[in-house]
Tab-separated table of C-alpha atoms in Angstrom:
chain	number	residue	atom	x	y	z
E	1	MET	CA	121.776	75.257	-45.423
E	2	LEU	CA	120.822	73.402	-42.255
E	3	GLN	CA	117.949	70.967	-42.647
E	4	ILE	CA	115.945	70.878	-39.427
E	5	GLY	CA	113.149	68.313	-39.295
E	6	MET	CA	110.668	68.623	-36.450
E	7	LEU	CA	108.310	65.711	-35.922
E	8	ILE	CA	104.727	66.728	-35.226
E	9	TYR	CA	102.058	64.328	-34.032
E	10	PRO	CA	98.497	64.359	-32.678
E	11	SER	CA	98.145	65.725	-29.128
E	12	MET	CA	101.739	66.926	-29.004
E	13	PHE	CA	102.249	69.851	-26.647
E	14	ASP	CA	102.311	73.076	-28.632
E	15	ILE	CA	104.874	74.730	-26.388
E	16	ASP	CA	107.245	71.778	-26.957
E	17	LEU	CA	107.308	72.638	-30.635
E	18	ILE	CA	106.999	76.432	-30.592
E	19	GLY	CA	109.524	76.972	-27.797
E	20	PRO	CA	112.418	75.369	-29.688
E	21	GLN	CA	111.264	76.682	-33.055
E	22	THR	CA	111.300	80.232	-31.692
E	23	PHE	CA	115.076	79.881	-31.719
E	24	LEU	CA	115.659	77.325	-34.498
E	25	SER	CA	113.759	79.360	-37.082
E	26	ARG	CA	116.125	82.276	-36.459
E	27	LEU	CA	119.453	80.560	-37.006
E	28	GLY	CA	119.908	81.976	-40.482
E	29	ASP	CA	120.696	79.704	-43.435
E	30	ALA	CA	118.463	76.996	-42.000
E	31	GLU	CA	115.320	75.349	-43.274
E	32	VAL	CA	112.927	74.301	-40.525
E	33	PHE	CA	110.049	72.003	-41.433
E	34	HIS	CA	107.445	69.847	-39.754
E	35	VAL	CA	107.195	66.154	-40.572
E	36	TRP	CA	104.414	63.659	-39.999
E	37	LYS	CA	103.364	60.354	-41.508
E	38	ASP	CA	100.834	62.024	-43.766
E	39	ARG	CA	99.676	65.482	-44.816
E	40	ALA	CA	96.440	65.505	-42.850
E	41	PRO	CA	96.323	68.348	-40.324
E	42	VAL	CA	97.819	67.324	-36.995
E	43	VAL	CA	95.687	68.508	-34.084
E	44	SER	CA	97.753	69.452	-31.065
E	45	ASP	CA	97.073	69.436	-27.362
E	46	LEU	CA	95.753	73.015	-27.599
E	47	GLY	CA	93.484	72.001	-30.471
E	48	LEU	CA	95.477	73.850	-33.114
E	49	ALA	CA	95.964	72.309	-36.565
E	50	TYR	CA	99.517	71.933	-37.847
E	51	GLN	CA	100.226	71.027	-41.439
E	52	ALA	CA	103.383	69.000	-42.058
E	53	ARG	CA	105.491	70.119	-44.981
E	54	HIS	CA	106.938	66.635	-45.382
E	55	ASP	CA	105.620	63.156	-44.841
E	56	PHE	CA	107.952	60.329	-43.843
E	57	ALA	CA	108.691	59.463	-47.463
E	58	SER	CA	109.435	62.987	-48.664
E	59	CYS	CA	111.466	64.064	-45.624
E	60	PRO	CA	115.100	64.706	-46.597
E	61	GLU	CA	117.266	61.651	-46.007
E	62	ASN	CA	120.048	63.498	-44.232
E	63	LEU	CA	118.869	65.876	-41.576
E	64	ASP	CA	121.136	68.178	-39.653
E	65	ILE	CA	118.700	68.186	-36.767
E	66	LEU	CA	116.027	65.637	-35.968
E	67	PHE	CA	113.762	67.025	-33.253
E	68	VAL	CA	110.883	65.364	-31.397
E	69	PRO	CA	108.502	67.283	-29.121
E	70	GLY	CA	106.543	65.752	-26.240
E	71	GLY	CA	103.031	65.587	-24.902
E	72	LEU	CA	102.401	62.310	-23.128
E	73	LYS	CA	98.882	61.699	-24.401
E	74	GLY	CA	100.197	61.691	-27.946
E	75	THR	CA	103.585	60.164	-27.217
E	76	ILE	CA	102.051	56.891	-26.059
E	77	PRO	CA	100.278	55.942	-29.311
E	78	ALA	CA	103.234	57.277	-31.318
E	79	MET	CA	105.544	54.923	-29.360
E	80	ARG	CA	103.321	52.050	-30.471
E	81	ASP	CA	103.264	53.138	-34.124
E	82	PRO	CA	105.782	51.142	-36.218
E	83	ALA	CA	105.834	53.786	-38.963
E	84	VAL	CA	106.830	56.507	-36.505
E	85	ILE	CA	109.500	54.380	-34.866
E	86	ALA	CA	110.916	53.250	-38.207
E	87	PHE	CA	111.074	56.845	-39.441
E	88	LEU	CA	112.882	58.048	-36.323
E	89	ALA	CA	115.314	55.126	-36.369
E	90	ASP	CA	116.110	55.760	-40.014
E	91	ARG	CA	116.589	59.539	-39.972
E	92	GLY	CA	118.053	59.452	-36.477
E	93	ALA	CA	120.817	57.091	-37.585
E	94	ARG	CA	122.064	59.696	-40.063
E	95	ALA	CA	121.108	63.035	-38.474
E	96	LYS	CA	123.937	65.228	-37.237
E	97	TYR	CA	121.983	65.922	-34.044
E	98	VAL	CA	119.221	63.803	-32.542
E	99	THR	CA	117.145	65.888	-30.173
E	100	SER	CA	113.975	66.042	-28.116
E	101	VAL	CA	112.067	67.907	-25.464
E	102	CYS	CA	109.794	66.460	-22.795
E	103	THR	CA	108.336	63.018	-23.533
E	104	GLY	CA	109.767	63.199	-27.046
E	105	SER	CA	112.773	61.363	-25.599
E	106	LEU	CA	110.567	58.288	-25.129
E	107	LEU	CA	110.096	58.206	-28.890
E	108	LEU	CA	113.825	58.534	-29.494
E	109	GLY	CA	114.403	55.790	-26.937
E	110	ALA	CA	111.788	53.526	-28.497
E	111	ALA	CA	113.572	54.000	-31.820
E	112	GLY	CA	116.795	52.743	-30.246
E	113	LEU	CA	118.495	56.118	-30.498
E	114	LEU	CA	119.361	56.678	-26.836
E	115	ASP	CA	121.145	53.434	-25.977
E	116	GLY	CA	124.290	54.328	-24.060
E	117	TYR	CA	123.545	58.061	-23.962
E	118	ARG	CA	123.068	60.440	-21.067
E	119	VAL	CA	119.646	62.031	-21.535
E	120	THR	CA	116.763	63.749	-19.785
E	121	SER	CA	112.988	63.932	-20.171
E	122	TYR	CA	109.768	65.103	-18.529
E	123	TRP	CA	109.884	64.680	-14.755
E	124	MET	CA	106.928	62.313	-14.644
E	125	VAL	CA	108.310	59.770	-17.102
E	126	ARG	CA	112.060	60.207	-16.961
E	127	ASP	CA	112.536	57.062	-14.863
E	128	LEU	CA	111.478	55.131	-17.989
E	129	LEU	CA	114.588	56.152	-19.931
E	130	PRO	CA	116.831	53.366	-18.566
E	131	LEU	CA	114.477	50.869	-20.227
E	132	PHE	CA	116.048	52.011	-23.486
E	133	GLY	CA	119.607	51.688	-22.237
E	134	ALA	CA	119.867	55.420	-21.571
E	135	GLU	CA	121.332	57.010	-18.481
E	136	LEU	CA	118.973	59.512	-16.853
E	137	VAL	CA	120.446	62.893	-15.958
E	138	LYS	CA	118.167	65.243	-14.035
E	139	GLU	CA	119.157	68.447	-15.764
E	140	ARG	CA	117.255	70.991	-17.815
E	141	VAL	CA	119.164	70.279	-21.028
E	142	VAL	CA	121.589	67.386	-21.495
E	143	ILE	CA	124.193	67.198	-24.262
E	144	ASP	CA	125.953	63.872	-24.837
E	145	ARG	CA	127.848	63.781	-28.110
E	146	ASN	CA	125.182	64.475	-30.760
E	147	ARG	CA	122.192	63.775	-28.539
E	148	ILE	CA	120.611	66.873	-27.007
E	149	THR	CA	117.576	66.350	-24.822
E	150	GLY	CA	115.490	68.735	-22.747
E	151	GLY	CA	113.254	68.384	-19.706
E	152	GLY	CA	109.505	68.891	-19.705
E	153	ALA	CA	107.557	71.142	-22.087
E	154	THR	CA	108.878	74.627	-21.304
E	155	ALA	CA	112.446	73.267	-21.230
E	156	GLY	CA	112.159	73.658	-24.993
E	157	LEU	CA	113.139	77.304	-24.628
E	158	ASP	CA	116.344	76.449	-22.786
E	159	PHE	CA	116.904	73.603	-25.243
E	160	GLY	CA	116.399	75.831	-28.277
E	161	LEU	CA	118.743	78.479	-26.968
E	162	THR	CA	121.355	75.863	-26.122
E	163	LEU	CA	121.102	74.317	-29.567
E	164	ALA	CA	121.345	77.760	-31.194
E	165	SER	CA	124.571	78.273	-29.293
E	166	VAL	CA	125.951	74.885	-30.351
E	167	LEU	CA	125.138	75.558	-33.998
E	168	ARG	CA	125.840	79.289	-34.317
E	169	GLY	CA	127.891	80.318	-31.308
E	170	GLU	CA	127.186	82.229	-28.128
E	171	ASP	CA	126.874	85.673	-29.685
E	172	HIS	CA	124.140	84.534	-32.038
E	173	ALA	CA	122.354	82.735	-29.212
E	174	LYS	CA	122.498	85.793	-26.980
E	175	THR	CA	121.090	87.930	-29.772
E	176	LEU	CA	118.153	85.555	-30.083
E	177	GLN	CA	117.696	85.531	-26.317
E	178	LEU	CA	117.412	89.321	-26.212
E	179	LEU	CA	115.268	89.404	-29.340
E	180	VAL	CA	112.590	87.342	-27.574
E	181	GLU	CA	113.389	88.895	-24.183
E	182	TYR	CA	114.011	85.506	-22.617
E	183	ASP	CA	114.529	86.708	-19.073
E	184	PRO	CA	112.156	84.336	-17.283
E	185	GLN	CA	110.682	85.330	-13.936
E	186	PRO	CA	108.064	82.779	-12.914
E	187	PRO	CA	105.880	84.137	-10.114
E	188	PHE	CA	106.163	80.829	-8.220
E	189	ASP	CA	108.898	78.257	-7.714
E	190	ALA	CA	106.813	75.174	-8.432
E	191	GLY	CA	108.290	74.098	-11.757
E	192	ALA	CA	110.277	71.125	-10.461
E	193	PRO	CA	108.890	68.191	-8.488
E	194	GLU	CA	111.579	68.666	-5.848
E	195	ARG	CA	110.389	72.201	-5.096
E	196	ALA	CA	106.663	72.205	-5.866
E	197	PRO	CA	104.341	71.674	-2.901
E	198	SER	CA	104.204	67.913	-2.377
E	199	SER	CA	100.416	67.987	-2.666
E	200	VAL	CA	100.743	69.531	-6.132
E	201	ALA	CA	103.099	66.838	-7.414
E	202	ALA	CA	101.050	64.070	-5.809
E	203	GLY	CA	97.855	65.469	-7.303
E	204	ILE	CA	99.280	65.442	-10.813
E	205	ARG	CA	100.624	61.910	-10.404
E	206	GLN	CA	97.286	60.713	-9.116
E	207	ARG	CA	95.185	62.301	-11.867
E	208	ARG	CA	97.500	60.930	-14.524
E	209	ALA	CA	98.123	57.489	-13.032
E	210	ASP	CA	96.406	55.667	-15.898
E	211	GLU	CA	98.359	57.602	-18.483
E	212	LEU	CA	101.621	56.940	-16.671
E	213	GLN	CA	100.812	53.240	-16.557
E	214	ALA	CA	100.092	53.257	-20.289
E	215	ALA	CA	103.398	55.047	-20.914
E	216	ARG	CA	105.257	52.436	-18.883
E	217	GLU	CA	103.619	49.629	-20.834
E	218	ALA	CA	104.352	51.223	-24.192
E	219	ALA	CA	107.969	51.913	-23.207
E	220	THR	CA	108.412	48.367	-21.956
E	221	ALA	CA	106.989	46.936	-25.174
E	222	ALA	CA	109.329	49.150	-27.203
E	223	ALA	CA	112.318	48.149	-25.087
E	224	ARG	CA	111.415	44.502	-25.589
E	225	ALA	CA	111.301	45.005	-29.352
E	226	LEU	CA	114.793	46.488	-29.093
E	227	GLY	CA	115.959	43.461	-27.112
E	228	LYS	CA	116.668	45.647	-24.080
E	229	VAL	CA	114.405	43.897	-21.567
F	1	MET	CA	82.474	79.492	-18.084
F	2	LEU	CA	85.245	81.993	-18.735
F	3	GLN	CA	85.310	83.423	-22.243
F	4	ILE	CA	88.907	84.084	-23.267
F	5	GLY	CA	89.377	85.826	-26.600
F	6	MET	CA	92.901	85.891	-28.007
F	7	LEU	CA	93.505	88.182	-30.960
F	8	ILE	CA	95.587	86.636	-33.716
F	9	TYR	CA	97.031	88.614	-36.610
F	10	PRO	CA	99.498	88.194	-39.488
F	11	SER	CA	103.163	88.004	-38.457
F	12	MET	CA	102.340	87.769	-34.756
F	13	PHE	CA	104.998	85.971	-32.746
F	14	ASP	CA	103.914	82.384	-32.165
F	15	ILE	CA	105.450	82.188	-28.706
F	16	ASP	CA	103.441	85.256	-27.649
F	17	LEU	CA	100.270	83.298	-28.272
F	18	ILE	CA	101.303	79.769	-27.324
F	19	GLY	CA	103.107	80.750	-24.116
F	20	PRO	CA	100.027	82.287	-22.491
F	21	GLN	CA	97.649	79.732	-23.987
F	22	THR	CA	99.713	76.921	-22.469
F	23	PHE	CA	98.308	78.113	-19.156
F	24	LEU	CA	94.984	79.702	-20.156
F	25	SER	CA	93.757	76.555	-21.900
F	26	ARG	CA	94.203	74.631	-18.645
F	27	LEU	CA	92.156	76.806	-16.311
F	28	GLY	CA	89.185	74.476	-16.345
F	29	ASP	CA	85.698	75.800	-17.138
F	30	ALA	CA	87.115	78.232	-19.679
F	31	GLU	CA	86.653	78.602	-23.397
F	32	VAL	CA	89.726	79.889	-25.200
F	33	PHE	CA	89.354	81.034	-28.785
F	34	HIS	CA	91.271	82.957	-31.418
F	35	VAL	CA	89.741	86.023	-33.052
F	36	TRP	CA	90.640	87.848	-36.233
F	37	LYS	CA	88.865	90.163	-38.635
F	38	ASP	CA	88.071	87.321	-40.990
F	39	ARG	CA	88.307	83.547	-41.227
F	40	ALA	CA	91.220	83.392	-43.654
F	41	PRO	CA	94.215	81.563	-42.173
F	42	VAL	CA	96.503	83.920	-40.277
F	43	VAL	CA	100.152	83.281	-41.077
F	44	SER	CA	102.405	83.874	-38.109
F	45	ASP	CA	106.010	84.918	-37.768
F	46	LEU	CA	107.074	81.241	-37.878
F	47	GLY	CA	105.018	80.719	-41.027
F	48	LEU	CA	102.346	78.646	-39.301
F	49	ALA	CA	98.696	79.057	-40.238
F	50	TYR	CA	96.208	79.804	-37.463
F	51	GLN	CA	92.493	79.656	-38.059
F	52	ALA	CA	90.370	82.049	-35.998
F	53	ARG	CA	87.240	80.568	-34.481
F	54	HIS	CA	85.560	83.981	-34.374
F	55	ASP	CA	85.706	87.043	-36.550
F	56	PHE	CA	85.158	90.488	-35.074
F	57	ALA	CA	81.405	90.297	-35.626
F	58	SER	CA	80.874	86.843	-34.124
F	59	CYS	CA	83.196	87.294	-31.141
F	60	PRO	CA	81.219	87.251	-27.883
F	61	GLU	CA	80.300	90.739	-26.736
F	62	ASN	CA	81.381	90.259	-23.151
F	63	LEU	CA	84.774	88.659	-22.755
F	64	ASP	CA	86.284	87.694	-19.454
F	65	ILE	CA	89.751	88.060	-20.929
F	66	LEU	CA	90.801	90.021	-23.970
F	67	PHE	CA	94.367	89.108	-24.875
F	68	VAL	CA	96.653	90.561	-27.549
F	69	PRO	CA	99.999	88.978	-28.515
F	70	GLY	CA	102.920	90.854	-30.035
F	71	GLY	CA	105.303	90.614	-32.941
F	72	LEU	CA	106.364	94.059	-34.119
F	73	LYS	CA	106.280	93.410	-37.839
F	74	GLY	CA	102.589	92.550	-37.550
F	75	THR	CA	101.744	94.983	-34.786
F	76	ILE	CA	102.559	98.005	-36.933
F	77	PRO	CA	99.987	97.415	-39.699
F	78	ALA	CA	97.470	96.223	-37.091
F	79	MET	CA	97.902	99.553	-35.238
F	80	ARG	CA	96.988	101.308	-38.475
F	81	ASP	CA	93.927	99.135	-39.133
F	82	PRO	CA	90.710	100.884	-38.020
F	83	ALA	CA	88.809	97.572	-37.842
F	84	VAL	CA	91.339	96.094	-35.416
F	85	ILE	CA	91.418	99.191	-33.244
F	86	ALA	CA	87.617	99.493	-33.197
F	87	PHE	CA	87.292	95.827	-32.207
F	88	LEU	CA	89.789	96.142	-29.369
F	89	ALA	CA	88.230	99.373	-28.104
F	90	ASP	CA	84.773	97.804	-28.124
F	91	ARG	CA	85.548	94.463	-26.462
F	92	GLY	CA	88.206	95.996	-24.241
F	93	ALA	CA	85.699	98.452	-22.782
F	94	ARG	CA	83.625	95.545	-21.461
F	95	ALA	CA	86.175	92.787	-20.832
F	96	LYS	CA	86.835	91.835	-17.238
F	97	TYR	CA	90.577	91.770	-17.960
F	98	VAL	CA	92.394	93.553	-20.767
F	99	THR	CA	95.759	91.926	-21.357
F	100	SER	CA	98.741	91.710	-23.657
F	101	VAL	CA	102.242	90.408	-24.116
F	102	CYS	CA	105.104	92.065	-25.952
F	103	THR	CA	104.136	94.645	-28.588
F	104	GLY	CA	100.485	93.679	-28.136
F	105	SER	CA	100.355	96.524	-25.621
F	106	LEU	CA	100.813	98.994	-28.481
F	107	LEU	CA	97.540	97.736	-29.918
F	108	LEU	CA	95.789	98.124	-26.576
F	109	GLY	CA	97.274	101.586	-26.270
F	110	ALA	CA	96.224	102.550	-29.779
F	111	ALA	CA	92.700	101.462	-28.864
F	112	GLY	CA	92.739	103.878	-25.931
F	113	LEU	CA	92.711	101.090	-23.354
F	114	LEU	CA	95.886	101.954	-21.449
F	115	ASP	CA	95.300	105.620	-20.636
F	116	GLY	CA	96.180	106.156	-16.984
F	117	TYR	CA	97.382	102.591	-16.436
F	118	ARG	CA	100.743	101.233	-15.354
F	119	VAL	CA	101.847	98.816	-18.077
F	120	THR	CA	104.832	97.134	-19.706
F	121	SER	CA	105.817	95.978	-23.177
F	122	TYR	CA	108.686	94.690	-25.301
F	123	TRP	CA	111.987	96.322	-24.344
F	124	MET	CA	112.544	97.829	-27.784
F	125	VAL	CA	109.238	99.700	-27.973
F	126	ARG	CA	108.191	100.217	-24.380
F	127	ASP	CA	109.190	103.896	-24.431
F	128	LEU	CA	106.265	104.425	-26.815
F	129	LEU	CA	103.680	103.564	-24.156
F	130	PRO	CA	103.498	107.076	-22.648
F	131	LEU	CA	102.213	108.306	-26.036
F	132	PHE	CA	98.966	106.559	-25.081
F	133	GLY	CA	98.816	108.086	-21.616
F	134	ALA	CA	100.201	104.924	-20.017
F	135	GLU	CA	102.884	104.806	-17.361
F	136	LEU	CA	105.758	102.493	-18.281
F	137	VAL	CA	106.854	100.012	-15.627
F	138	LYS	CA	109.937	97.951	-16.442
F	139	GLU	CA	108.772	94.679	-14.965
F	140	ARG	CA	108.154	91.237	-16.409
F	141	VAL	CA	104.404	91.313	-15.730
F	142	VAL	CA	102.478	94.361	-14.581
F	143	ILE	CA	99.030	94.269	-12.993
F	144	ASP	CA	97.131	97.525	-12.616
F	145	ARG	CA	93.479	97.016	-11.756
F	146	ASN	CA	92.132	94.922	-14.650
F	147	ARG	CA	95.023	95.558	-17.016
F	148	ILE	CA	97.682	92.840	-17.069
F	149	THR	CA	100.589	93.321	-19.432
F	150	GLY	CA	103.740	91.311	-20.032
F	151	GLY	CA	107.185	92.108	-21.387
F	152	GLY	CA	108.580	90.753	-24.626
F	153	ALA	CA	107.597	87.479	-26.304
F	154	THR	CA	108.677	84.840	-23.772
F	155	ALA	CA	107.214	86.945	-20.947
F	156	GLY	CA	103.982	85.294	-22.056
F	157	LEU	CA	104.829	82.305	-19.897
F	158	ASP	CA	105.204	84.428	-16.773
F	159	PHE	CA	102.120	86.377	-17.816
F	160	GLY	CA	100.055	83.226	-18.348
F	161	LEU	CA	101.050	81.769	-15.026
F	162	THR	CA	100.320	85.047	-13.258
F	163	LEU	CA	96.907	85.308	-14.892
F	164	ALA	CA	96.147	81.683	-13.985
F	165	SER	CA	96.890	82.572	-10.387
F	166	VAL	CA	94.669	85.665	-10.486
F	167	LEU	CA	91.784	83.685	-11.962
F	168	ARG	CA	92.128	80.332	-10.201
F	169	GLY	CA	94.398	80.835	-7.229
F	170	GLU	CA	97.973	79.934	-6.422
F	171	ASP	CA	97.471	76.193	-6.014
F	172	HIS	CA	95.997	75.854	-9.479
F	173	ALA	CA	98.758	77.994	-10.949
F	174	LYS	CA	101.457	75.945	-9.238
F	175	THR	CA	99.894	72.758	-10.575
F	176	LEU	CA	100.065	74.158	-14.103
F	177	GLN	CA	103.648	75.265	-13.536
F	178	LEU	CA	104.713	71.774	-12.546
F	179	LEU	CA	102.627	70.190	-15.292
F	180	VAL	CA	104.660	72.016	-17.918
F	181	GLU	CA	107.841	71.878	-15.820
F	182	TYR	CA	108.252	75.627	-15.933
F	183	ASP	CA	111.585	75.778	-14.163
F	184	PRO	CA	113.490	77.979	-16.617
F	185	GLN	CA	117.261	77.807	-16.765
F	186	PRO	CA	118.491	79.867	-19.710
F	187	PRO	CA	122.112	79.021	-20.545
F	188	PHE	CA	122.966	82.728	-20.845
F	189	ASP	CA	121.895	85.896	-19.065
F	190	ALA	CA	121.235	88.003	-22.140
F	191	GLY	CA	117.454	88.266	-21.992
F	192	ALA	CA	117.254	91.864	-20.812
F	193	PRO	CA	118.830	94.886	-22.511
F	194	GLU	CA	120.438	95.924	-19.215
F	195	ARG	CA	122.354	92.643	-18.978
F	196	ALA	CA	122.926	91.519	-22.569
F	197	PRO	CA	126.296	92.435	-24.079
F	198	SER	CA	125.955	96.020	-25.282
F	199	SER	CA	127.004	94.965	-28.784
F	200	VAL	CA	124.083	92.514	-28.893
F	201	ALA	CA	121.484	95.126	-27.948
F	202	ALA	CA	123.020	97.707	-30.275
F	203	GLY	CA	123.061	95.201	-33.133
F	204	ILE	CA	119.376	94.433	-32.742
F	205	ARG	CA	118.454	98.109	-32.552
F	206	GLN	CA	120.502	98.852	-35.637
F	207	ARG	CA	119.091	96.032	-37.752
F	208	ARG	CA	115.552	96.987	-36.783
F	209	ALA	CA	115.903	100.763	-36.927
F	210	ASP	CA	113.455	101.113	-39.823
F	211	GLU	CA	110.880	98.943	-38.095
F	212	LEU	CA	111.250	100.902	-34.867
F	213	GLN	CA	110.768	104.140	-36.754
F	214	ALA	CA	107.624	102.754	-38.382
F	215	ALA	CA	106.340	101.673	-34.967
F	216	ARG	CA	106.950	105.152	-33.578
F	217	GLU	CA	105.086	106.739	-36.471
F	218	ALA	CA	102.143	104.357	-36.171
F	219	ALA	CA	101.970	104.866	-32.411
F	220	THR	CA	102.124	108.644	-32.802
F	221	ALA	CA	99.347	108.582	-35.384
F	222	ALA	CA	97.218	106.423	-33.086
F	223	ALA	CA	97.900	108.727	-30.134
F	224	ARG	CA	96.881	111.692	-32.245
F	225	ALA	CA	93.632	109.999	-33.181
F	226	LEU	CA	93.002	109.533	-29.459
F	227	GLY	CA	93.711	113.219	-28.832
F	228	LYS	CA	96.737	112.357	-26.705
F	229	VAL	CA	99.377	114.269	-28.684
């Protein structure tokens, strides 16, 4: 039975977790569980309370999949938390697949798990990945050996479907895709910074400038601890 | 401030709730809350526990948005539950927008809220909508006056973005789209029954034949109670 450990943490983006889990919980013969440093409820970006099944000590030693969701507001303090980084480095070193969506890749990078790998991340922070020795690839989902990373937030659906295909084959993945009618038709074409109105992208960058600066500082500190900068 | 009431119920599909809420919780000047008949934790399809903020009695009388997610296994008993149907009929009669994703439309229909409206639903059950006097439209998101309905499960993202645009305008919606990098790129084109391999669609229908039959019976009973059949 596959052991799939999904990190949860305060202020994580709900869609980053639920998107992938929509597919990963339907692989058959797989156990999907949430992991956090303790068993206190984890309050997400949407204000929902998630209860980890495992803490860092009880989490199985050998995971088939280690997954990390994003959500920048929560990713920043998690990057600075030695217990989180030590957990990811430990389980990531032995997991069959080391995976993330959105800013979750910053946590994998801070744990030293992306050095020398081609990876992607959320559009606003993806230029930070080279700090960790990773090579940025601007694609929706990037597979490099056993690292599978997705772009921002909603990329978790494409990520989950891709991972389902890797683990169970195309027929199973297509069955899951039809089961959840994943035939996306966004009413606008503003989901990538290259195609959104420039005022929209600039507005987001401006409103989140402080957060982006904090992310850069946390990533730089983590890279320094890894001896990368 | 907008009052957005989202029904939650046992075995609902998580993505049906989280997809729309990803957008609806970022409208600004809006209060988004979950509603269920009581305050006991509601266990979803993924096994997560959701805690309603309001029960049917405490839910605000006049909602701006009434939203119902899907998840067929849970929709069927909810269709047969007089308290659920009475709640939806009551709040739906006064809500500014009456909305659903996936099989949630069966609950709206059972509450008599779709009679004479053009609507959509999950591909496997959408042929049941005419039982409620509704006209089926095979589109991802359908707007007819103040009824806004989405297709299956993951259509909640397109639905949420569409509703954000209706409520706050295109610029706001595009900002949300970029914020969550909603630039979907499914690795396969199997998300619609017309394009999935025929063996995939047939396999799903076969494995869920009993559930589909139960849905048809529950919908027929509800239609009868409404005097429609």
